[in-house]
mmCIF file of C-alpha atoms in Angstrom:
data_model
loop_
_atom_site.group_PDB
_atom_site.id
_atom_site.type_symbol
_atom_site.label_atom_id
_atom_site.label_comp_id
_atom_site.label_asym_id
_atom_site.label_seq_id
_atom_site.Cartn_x
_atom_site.Cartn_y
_atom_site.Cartn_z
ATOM 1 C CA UNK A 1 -1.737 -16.860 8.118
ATOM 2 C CA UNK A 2 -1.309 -13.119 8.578
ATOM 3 C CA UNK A 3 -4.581 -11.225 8.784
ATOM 4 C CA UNK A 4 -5.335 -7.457 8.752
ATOM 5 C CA UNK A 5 -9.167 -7.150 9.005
ATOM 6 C CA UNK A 6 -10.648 -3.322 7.914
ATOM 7 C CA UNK A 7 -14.257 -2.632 9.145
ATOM 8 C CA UNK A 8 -16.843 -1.510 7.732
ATOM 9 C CA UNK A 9 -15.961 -2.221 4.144
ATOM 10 C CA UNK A 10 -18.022 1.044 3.275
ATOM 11 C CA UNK A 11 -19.598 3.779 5.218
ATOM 12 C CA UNK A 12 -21.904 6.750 3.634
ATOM 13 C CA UNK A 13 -21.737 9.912 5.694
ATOM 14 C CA UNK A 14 -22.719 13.685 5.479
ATOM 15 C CA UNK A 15 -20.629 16.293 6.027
ATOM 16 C CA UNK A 16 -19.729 16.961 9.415
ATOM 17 C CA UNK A 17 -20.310 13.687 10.483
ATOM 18 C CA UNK A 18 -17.631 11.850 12.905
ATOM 19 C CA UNK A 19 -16.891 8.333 11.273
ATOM 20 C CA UNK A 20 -14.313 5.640 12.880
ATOM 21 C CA UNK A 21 -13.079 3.030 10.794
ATOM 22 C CA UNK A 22 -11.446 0.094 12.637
ATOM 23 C CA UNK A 23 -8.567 -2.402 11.890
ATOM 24 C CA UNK A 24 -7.869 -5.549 13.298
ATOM 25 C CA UNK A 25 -5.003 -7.443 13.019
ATOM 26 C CA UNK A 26 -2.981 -10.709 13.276
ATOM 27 C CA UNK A 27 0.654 -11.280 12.147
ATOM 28 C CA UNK A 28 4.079 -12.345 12.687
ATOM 29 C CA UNK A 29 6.641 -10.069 13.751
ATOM 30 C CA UNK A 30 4.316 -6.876 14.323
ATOM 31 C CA UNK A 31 6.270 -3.805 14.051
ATOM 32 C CA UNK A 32 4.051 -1.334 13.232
ATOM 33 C CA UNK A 33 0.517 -0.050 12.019
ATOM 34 C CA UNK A 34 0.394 2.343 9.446
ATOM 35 C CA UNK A 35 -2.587 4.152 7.899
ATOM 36 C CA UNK A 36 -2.993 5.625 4.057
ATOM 37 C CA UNK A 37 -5.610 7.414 2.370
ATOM 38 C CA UNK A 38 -6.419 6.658 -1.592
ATOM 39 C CA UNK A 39 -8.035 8.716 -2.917
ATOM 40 C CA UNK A 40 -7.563 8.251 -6.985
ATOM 41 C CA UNK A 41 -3.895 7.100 -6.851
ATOM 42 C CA UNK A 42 -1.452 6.692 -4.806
ATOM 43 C CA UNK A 43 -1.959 5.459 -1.552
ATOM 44 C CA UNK A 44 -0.503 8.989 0.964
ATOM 45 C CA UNK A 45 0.286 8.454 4.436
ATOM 46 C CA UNK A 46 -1.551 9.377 7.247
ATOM 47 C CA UNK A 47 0.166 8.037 10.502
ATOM 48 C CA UNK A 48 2.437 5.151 11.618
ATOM 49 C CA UNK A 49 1.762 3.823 15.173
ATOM 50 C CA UNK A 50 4.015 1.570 17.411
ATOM 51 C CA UNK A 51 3.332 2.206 21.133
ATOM 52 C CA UNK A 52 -0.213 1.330 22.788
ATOM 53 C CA UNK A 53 -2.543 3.868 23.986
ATOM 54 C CA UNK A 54 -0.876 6.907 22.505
ATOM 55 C CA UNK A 55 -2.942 9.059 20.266
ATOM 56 C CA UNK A 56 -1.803 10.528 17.377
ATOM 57 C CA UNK A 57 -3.699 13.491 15.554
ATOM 58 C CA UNK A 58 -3.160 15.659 12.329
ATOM 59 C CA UNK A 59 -6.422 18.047 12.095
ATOM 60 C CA UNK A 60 -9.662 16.572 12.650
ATOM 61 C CA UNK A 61 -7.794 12.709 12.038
ATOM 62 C CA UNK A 62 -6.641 10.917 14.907
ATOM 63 C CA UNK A 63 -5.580 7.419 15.309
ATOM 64 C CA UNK A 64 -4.612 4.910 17.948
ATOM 65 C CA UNK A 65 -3.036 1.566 18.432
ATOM 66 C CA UNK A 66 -4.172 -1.099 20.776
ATOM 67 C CA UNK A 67 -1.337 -3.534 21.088
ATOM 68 C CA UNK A 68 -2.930 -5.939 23.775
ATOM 69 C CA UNK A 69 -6.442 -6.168 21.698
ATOM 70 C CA UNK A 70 -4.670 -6.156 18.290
ATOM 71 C CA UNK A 71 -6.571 -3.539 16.425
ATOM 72 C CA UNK A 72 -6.483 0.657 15.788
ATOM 73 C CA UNK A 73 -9.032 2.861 14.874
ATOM 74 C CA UNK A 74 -9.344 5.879 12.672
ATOM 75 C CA UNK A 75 -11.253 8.861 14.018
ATOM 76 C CA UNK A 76 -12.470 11.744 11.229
ATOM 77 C CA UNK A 77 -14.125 14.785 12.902
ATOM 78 C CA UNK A 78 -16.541 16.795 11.145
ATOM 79 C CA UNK A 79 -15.870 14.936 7.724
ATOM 80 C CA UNK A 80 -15.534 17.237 4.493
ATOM 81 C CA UNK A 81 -15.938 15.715 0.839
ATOM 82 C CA UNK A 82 -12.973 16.029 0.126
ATOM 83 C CA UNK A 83 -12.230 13.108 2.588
ATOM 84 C CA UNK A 84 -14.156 10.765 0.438
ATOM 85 C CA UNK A 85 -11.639 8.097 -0.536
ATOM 86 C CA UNK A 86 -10.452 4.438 0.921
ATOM 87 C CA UNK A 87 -8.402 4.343 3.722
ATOM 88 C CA UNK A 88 -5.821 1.630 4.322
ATOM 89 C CA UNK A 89 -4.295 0.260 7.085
ATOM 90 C CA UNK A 90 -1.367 -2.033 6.832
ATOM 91 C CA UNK A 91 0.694 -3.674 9.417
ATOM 92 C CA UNK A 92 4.751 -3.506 8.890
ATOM 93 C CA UNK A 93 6.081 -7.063 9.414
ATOM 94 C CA UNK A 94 9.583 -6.343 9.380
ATOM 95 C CA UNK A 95 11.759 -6.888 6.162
ATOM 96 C CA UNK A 96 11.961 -10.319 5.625
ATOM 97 C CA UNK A 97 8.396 -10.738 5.469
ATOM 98 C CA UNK A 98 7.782 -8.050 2.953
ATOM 99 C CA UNK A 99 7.167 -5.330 5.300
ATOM 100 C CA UNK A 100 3.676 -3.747 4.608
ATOM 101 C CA UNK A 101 0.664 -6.095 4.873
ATOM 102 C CA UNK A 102 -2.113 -4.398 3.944
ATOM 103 C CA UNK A 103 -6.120 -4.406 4.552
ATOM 104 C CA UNK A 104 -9.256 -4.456 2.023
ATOM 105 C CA UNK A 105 -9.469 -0.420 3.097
ATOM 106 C CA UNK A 106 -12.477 1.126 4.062
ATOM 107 C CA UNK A 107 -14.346 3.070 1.427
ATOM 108 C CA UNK A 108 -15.588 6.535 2.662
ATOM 109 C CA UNK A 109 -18.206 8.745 0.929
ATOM 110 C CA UNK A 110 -19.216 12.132 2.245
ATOM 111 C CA UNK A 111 -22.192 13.925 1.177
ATOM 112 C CA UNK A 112 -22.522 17.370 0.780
ATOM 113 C CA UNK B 1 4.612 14.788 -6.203
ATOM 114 C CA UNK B 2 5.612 11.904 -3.716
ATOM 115 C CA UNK B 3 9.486 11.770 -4.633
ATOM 116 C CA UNK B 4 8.782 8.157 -6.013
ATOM 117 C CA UNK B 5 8.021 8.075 -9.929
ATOM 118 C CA UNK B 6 7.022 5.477 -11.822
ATOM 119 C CA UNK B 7 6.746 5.327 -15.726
ATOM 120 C CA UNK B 8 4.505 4.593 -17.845
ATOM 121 C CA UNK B 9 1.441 5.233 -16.135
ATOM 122 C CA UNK B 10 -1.369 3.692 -18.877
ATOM 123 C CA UNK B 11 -0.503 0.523 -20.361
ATOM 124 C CA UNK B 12 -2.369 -1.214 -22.501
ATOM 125 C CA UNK B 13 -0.810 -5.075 -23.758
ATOM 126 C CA UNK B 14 -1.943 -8.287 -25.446
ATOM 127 C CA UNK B 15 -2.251 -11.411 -23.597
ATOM 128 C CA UNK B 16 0.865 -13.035 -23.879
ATOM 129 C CA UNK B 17 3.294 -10.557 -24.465
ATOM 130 C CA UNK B 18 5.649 -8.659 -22.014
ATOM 131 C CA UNK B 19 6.411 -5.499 -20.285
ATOM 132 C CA UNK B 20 8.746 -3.495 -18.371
ATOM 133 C CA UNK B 21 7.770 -1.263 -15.584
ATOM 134 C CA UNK B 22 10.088 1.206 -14.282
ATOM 135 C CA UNK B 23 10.280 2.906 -10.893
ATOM 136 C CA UNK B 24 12.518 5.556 -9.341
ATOM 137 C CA UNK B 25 12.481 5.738 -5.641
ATOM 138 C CA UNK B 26 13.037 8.830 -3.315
ATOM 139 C CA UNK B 27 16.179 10.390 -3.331
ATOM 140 C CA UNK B 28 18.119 8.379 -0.285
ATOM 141 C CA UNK B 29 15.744 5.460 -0.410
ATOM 142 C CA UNK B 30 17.747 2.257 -0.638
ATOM 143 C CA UNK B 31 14.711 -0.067 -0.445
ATOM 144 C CA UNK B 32 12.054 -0.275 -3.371
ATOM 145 C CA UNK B 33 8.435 -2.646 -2.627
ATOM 146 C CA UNK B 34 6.727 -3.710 -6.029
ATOM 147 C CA UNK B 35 2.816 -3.900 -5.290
ATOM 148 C CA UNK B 36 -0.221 -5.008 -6.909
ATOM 149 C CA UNK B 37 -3.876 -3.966 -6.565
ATOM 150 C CA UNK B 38 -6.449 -5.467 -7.951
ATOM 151 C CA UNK B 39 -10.445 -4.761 -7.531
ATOM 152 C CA UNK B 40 -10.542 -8.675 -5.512
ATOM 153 C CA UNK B 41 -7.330 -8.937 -4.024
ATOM 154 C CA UNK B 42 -6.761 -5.254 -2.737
ATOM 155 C CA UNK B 43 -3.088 -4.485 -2.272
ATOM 156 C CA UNK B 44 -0.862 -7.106 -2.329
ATOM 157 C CA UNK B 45 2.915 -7.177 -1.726
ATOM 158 C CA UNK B 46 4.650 -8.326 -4.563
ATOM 159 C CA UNK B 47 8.899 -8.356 -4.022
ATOM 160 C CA UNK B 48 11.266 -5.935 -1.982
ATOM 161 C CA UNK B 49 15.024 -4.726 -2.789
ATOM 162 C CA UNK B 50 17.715 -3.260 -0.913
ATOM 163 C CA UNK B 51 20.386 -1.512 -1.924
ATOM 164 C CA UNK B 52 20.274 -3.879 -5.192
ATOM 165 C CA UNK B 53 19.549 -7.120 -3.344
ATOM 166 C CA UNK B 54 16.440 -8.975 -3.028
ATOM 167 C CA UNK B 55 15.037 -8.376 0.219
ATOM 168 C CA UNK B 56 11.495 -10.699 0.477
ATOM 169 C CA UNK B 57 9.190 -12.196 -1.698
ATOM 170 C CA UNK B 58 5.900 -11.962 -1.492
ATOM 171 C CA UNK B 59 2.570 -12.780 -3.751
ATOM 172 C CA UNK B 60 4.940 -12.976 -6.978
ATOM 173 C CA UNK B 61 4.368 -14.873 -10.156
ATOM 174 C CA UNK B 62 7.095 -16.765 -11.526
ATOM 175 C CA UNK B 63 6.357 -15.035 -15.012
ATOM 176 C CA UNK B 64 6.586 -12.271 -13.135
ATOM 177 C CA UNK B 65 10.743 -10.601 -11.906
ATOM 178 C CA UNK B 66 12.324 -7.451 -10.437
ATOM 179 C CA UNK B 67 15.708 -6.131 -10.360
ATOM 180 C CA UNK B 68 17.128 -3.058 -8.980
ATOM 181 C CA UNK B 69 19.529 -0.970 -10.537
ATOM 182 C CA UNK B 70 23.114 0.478 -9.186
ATOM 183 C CA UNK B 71 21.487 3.678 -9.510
ATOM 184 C CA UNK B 72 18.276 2.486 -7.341
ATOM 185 C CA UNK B 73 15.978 2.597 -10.278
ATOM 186 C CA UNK B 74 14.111 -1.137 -10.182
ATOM 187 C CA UNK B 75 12.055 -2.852 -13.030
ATOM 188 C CA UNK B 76 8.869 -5.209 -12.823
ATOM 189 C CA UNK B 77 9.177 -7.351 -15.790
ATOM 190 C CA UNK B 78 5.455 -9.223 -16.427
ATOM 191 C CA UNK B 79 5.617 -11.931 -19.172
ATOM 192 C CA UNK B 80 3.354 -14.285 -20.803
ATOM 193 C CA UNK B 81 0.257 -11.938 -19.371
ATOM 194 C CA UNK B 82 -2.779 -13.091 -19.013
ATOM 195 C CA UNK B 83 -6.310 -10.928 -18.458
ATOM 196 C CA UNK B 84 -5.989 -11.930 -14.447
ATOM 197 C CA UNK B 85 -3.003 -9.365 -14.518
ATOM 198 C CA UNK B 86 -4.656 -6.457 -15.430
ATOM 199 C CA UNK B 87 -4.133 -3.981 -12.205
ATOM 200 C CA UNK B 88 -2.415 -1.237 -10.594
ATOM 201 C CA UNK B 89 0.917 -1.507 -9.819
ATOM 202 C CA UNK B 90 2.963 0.238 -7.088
ATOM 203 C CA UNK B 91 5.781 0.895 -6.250
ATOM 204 C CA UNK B 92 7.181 2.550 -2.532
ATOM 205 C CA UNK B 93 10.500 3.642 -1.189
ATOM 206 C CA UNK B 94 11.786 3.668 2.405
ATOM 207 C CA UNK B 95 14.816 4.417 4.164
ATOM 208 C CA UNK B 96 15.594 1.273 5.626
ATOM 209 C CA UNK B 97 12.290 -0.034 7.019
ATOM 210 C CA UNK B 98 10.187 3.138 7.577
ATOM 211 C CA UNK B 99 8.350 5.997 6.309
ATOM 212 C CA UNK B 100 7.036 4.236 3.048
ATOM 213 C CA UNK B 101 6.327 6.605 -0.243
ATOM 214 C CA UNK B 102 4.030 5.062 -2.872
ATOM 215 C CA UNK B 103 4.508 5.990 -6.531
ATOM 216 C CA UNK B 104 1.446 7.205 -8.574
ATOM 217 C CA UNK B 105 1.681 3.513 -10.499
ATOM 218 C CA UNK B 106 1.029 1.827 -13.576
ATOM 219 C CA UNK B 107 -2.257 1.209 -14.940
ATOM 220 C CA UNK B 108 -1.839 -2.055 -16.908
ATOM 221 C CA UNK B 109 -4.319 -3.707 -18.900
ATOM 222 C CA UNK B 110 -4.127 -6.562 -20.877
ATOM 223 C CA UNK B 111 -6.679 -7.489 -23.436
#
């Protein structure tokens, strides 16, 4: 059975803190990782990662795909409140499968 | 605004009746995904179209069914609800197989 595995389930910071959230995952036909942030809604999209070892970065977020250990991680650097909010990550299984498997999602809280 | 919209956004039902949620993808997007989220199960995948075909079925009740429109636009019919269905539903767009959009969703609660 497919598996995507989001760690830790919650995480309490203050502001400025540096948090990484992890994700872990097993599936068929792995075609990509993708992560979203939720705030009140919609799930909005954050980064899609398909090669090993390269980093990809948007402001203080980063993000980077291990292919050979099966797992990313999400890096936030010097965390605001307004990045409270549960961040997904979801593994596209190619279309056949129903494409985006996701994880429980992380909940972040920052602190002023 | 995503590009995705989906109507209504707050529904309230009776157990055992039935409803019709509506979703518009992206302007281009061929392919819709249907989505549920509850507070236990998180987001599951419910049923993918294509250009008016059914692509893959996932976590889908059979009182549950989806279509999708000539004009794109795609429908989650729910029947017979029960209290269990009461979640958020989403729906995305893509192009083909990437660059997902997520609607703002439906809010349905059944009591």
């Amino acid at each position: 059975e497919d598996k995507v595995v989001q760690s830790p389930l919650s995480l309490v910071v203050h502001e400025g803190d540096t948090v990484t959230l992890n994700c872990s995952y097993e599936v068929t036909n792995f075609r990509s990782l993708l992560w979203y942030k939720q705030e009140k809604k919609a799930p909005t999209f954050l980064f899609m990662l398909t090669s090993s070892g390269i980093e990809k970065k948007s402001g203080r977020l980063s993000s980077i795909l291990d292919k050979k250990e099966l797992f990313s991680i999400l890096n936030i650097t010097a965390t605001q409140t307004g990045d409270s909010a549960v961040y997904l990550c979801a593994v596209d299984r190619g279309s056949t499968l129903g494409r985006l498997y996701f994880g429980r999602g992380t909940q972040l809280t920052v602190w002023p | 605004d995503s590009g995705v919209t989906q109507t209504p956004k707050h529904l309230i039902t009776a157990t055992g009746q039935r409803v019709t949620l509506r979703c518009s993808p992206r302007s281009g997007d061929l392919s819709v995904y249907w989505y549920q989220q509850s507070l236990d199960q998180g987001l599951q995948f419910l049923i993918q179209y294509y250009n008016g075909e059914e692509r893959a079925k996932g976590n889908i009740l059979e009182r549950f069914s989806a279509q999708q429109f000539p004009d794109l636009h795609s429908e989650l019919n729910l029947s017979s609800l029960e209290l269990g269905d009461s979640a958020l539903y989403f729906c995305a767009s893509s192009v083909g197989g990437s660059g997902y959009t997520f609607g703002s969703g439906t809010r349905l609660t059944v009591v």
